[in-house]
Tab-separated table of C-alpha atoms in Angstrom:
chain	number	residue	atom	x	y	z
A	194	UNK	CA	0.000	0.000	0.000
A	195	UNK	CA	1.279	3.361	-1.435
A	196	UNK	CA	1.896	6.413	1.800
A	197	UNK	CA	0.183	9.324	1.788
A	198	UNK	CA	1.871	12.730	1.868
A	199	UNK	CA	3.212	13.039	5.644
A	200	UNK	CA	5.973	13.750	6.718
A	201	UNK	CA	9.128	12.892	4.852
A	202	UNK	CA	12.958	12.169	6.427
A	203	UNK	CA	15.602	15.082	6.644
A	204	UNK	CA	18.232	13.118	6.703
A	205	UNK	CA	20.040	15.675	4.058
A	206	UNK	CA	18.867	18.744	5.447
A	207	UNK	CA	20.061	17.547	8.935
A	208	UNK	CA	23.684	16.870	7.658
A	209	UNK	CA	23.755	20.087	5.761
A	210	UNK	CA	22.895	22.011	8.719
A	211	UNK	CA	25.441	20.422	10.930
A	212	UNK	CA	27.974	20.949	8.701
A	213	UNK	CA	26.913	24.490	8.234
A	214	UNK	CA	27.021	24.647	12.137
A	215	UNK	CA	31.125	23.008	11.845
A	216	UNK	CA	32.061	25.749	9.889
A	217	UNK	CA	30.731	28.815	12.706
A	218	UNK	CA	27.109	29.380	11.130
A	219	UNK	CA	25.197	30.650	13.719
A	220	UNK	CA	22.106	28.386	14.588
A	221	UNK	CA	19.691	30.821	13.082
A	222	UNK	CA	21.318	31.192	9.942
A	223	UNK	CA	22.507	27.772	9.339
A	224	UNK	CA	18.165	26.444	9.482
A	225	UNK	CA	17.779	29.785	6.927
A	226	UNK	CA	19.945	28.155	4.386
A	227	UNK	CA	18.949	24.451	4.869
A	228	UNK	CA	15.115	25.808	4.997
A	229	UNK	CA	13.687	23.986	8.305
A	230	UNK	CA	11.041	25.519	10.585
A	231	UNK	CA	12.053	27.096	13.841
A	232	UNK	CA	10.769	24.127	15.965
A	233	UNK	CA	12.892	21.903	13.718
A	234	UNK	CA	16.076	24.303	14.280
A	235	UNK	CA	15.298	24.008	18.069
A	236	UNK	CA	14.942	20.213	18.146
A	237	UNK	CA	18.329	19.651	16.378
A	238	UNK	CA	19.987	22.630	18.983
A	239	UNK	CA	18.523	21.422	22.084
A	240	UNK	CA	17.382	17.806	21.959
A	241	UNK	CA	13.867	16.801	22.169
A	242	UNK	CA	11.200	13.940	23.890
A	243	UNK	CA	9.981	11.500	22.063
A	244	UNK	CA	5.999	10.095	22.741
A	245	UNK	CA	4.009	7.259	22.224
A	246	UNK	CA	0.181	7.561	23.100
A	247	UNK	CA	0.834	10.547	25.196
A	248	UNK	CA	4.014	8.860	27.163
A	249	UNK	CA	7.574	9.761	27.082
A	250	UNK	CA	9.615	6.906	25.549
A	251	UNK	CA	12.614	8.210	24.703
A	252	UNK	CA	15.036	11.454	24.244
A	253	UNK	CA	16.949	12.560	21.175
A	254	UNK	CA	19.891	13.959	21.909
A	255	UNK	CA	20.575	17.233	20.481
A	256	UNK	CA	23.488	17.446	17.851
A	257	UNK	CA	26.774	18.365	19.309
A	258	UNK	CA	28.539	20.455	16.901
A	259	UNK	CA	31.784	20.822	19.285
A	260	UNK	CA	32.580	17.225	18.027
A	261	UNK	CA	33.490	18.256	14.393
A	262	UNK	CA	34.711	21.860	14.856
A	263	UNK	CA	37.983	22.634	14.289
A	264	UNK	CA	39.543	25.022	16.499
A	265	UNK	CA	41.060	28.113	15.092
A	266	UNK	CA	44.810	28.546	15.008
A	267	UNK	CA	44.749	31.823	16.665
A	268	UNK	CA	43.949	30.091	19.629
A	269	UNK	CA	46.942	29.499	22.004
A	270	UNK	CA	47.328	25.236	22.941
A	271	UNK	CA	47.354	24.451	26.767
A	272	UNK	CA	51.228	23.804	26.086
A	273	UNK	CA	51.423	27.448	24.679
A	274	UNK	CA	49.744	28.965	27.474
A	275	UNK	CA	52.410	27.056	29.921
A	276	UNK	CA	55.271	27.922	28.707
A	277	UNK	CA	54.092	31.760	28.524
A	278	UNK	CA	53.320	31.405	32.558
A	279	UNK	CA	56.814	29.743	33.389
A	280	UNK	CA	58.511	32.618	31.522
A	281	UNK	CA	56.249	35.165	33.265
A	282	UNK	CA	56.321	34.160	36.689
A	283	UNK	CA	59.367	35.189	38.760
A	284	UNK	CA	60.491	33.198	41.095
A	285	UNK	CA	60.589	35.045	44.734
């Protein structure tokens, strides 16, 4: 039996916005370009509940965008940031 015209997977759109969100977009902007709704945006930012006649039966997490990000250059390493204190502090 053929479905009828529900809802359809956003599999794509989903992937597109997190890379969007890898690369800095801001959350705003990055459901602008991939064309979701705002409650869409908001599930994929902050997680949502999942319900089956009326119950909570599970959680999706929300995605964590920290995982793929590079971190810029600019940025000084915990190693940098050592070495600058030993050469700073004087020993009394």
């Amino acid at each position: 039996m053929r479905k009828g015209p529900g809802r359809r997977p956003q599999s794509a759109k989903r992937l597109r916005f997190m890379e969007l969100r890898g690369r800095g977009w801001s959350i705003v902007a990055a459901a602008r370009e991939v064309g979701v709704s705002r409650t869409t945006r908001n599930n994929w930012s902050c997680g949502y509940k999942t319900y089956r006649k009326g119950q909570v039966v599970g959680f999706v997490a929300s995605l964590d965008r920290l995982a793929d990000r590079e971190i810029s250059s600019r940025f000084l390493s915990q190693e940098r940031i050592g070495s600058r204190l030993r050469i700073c502090v004087m020993p009394v």
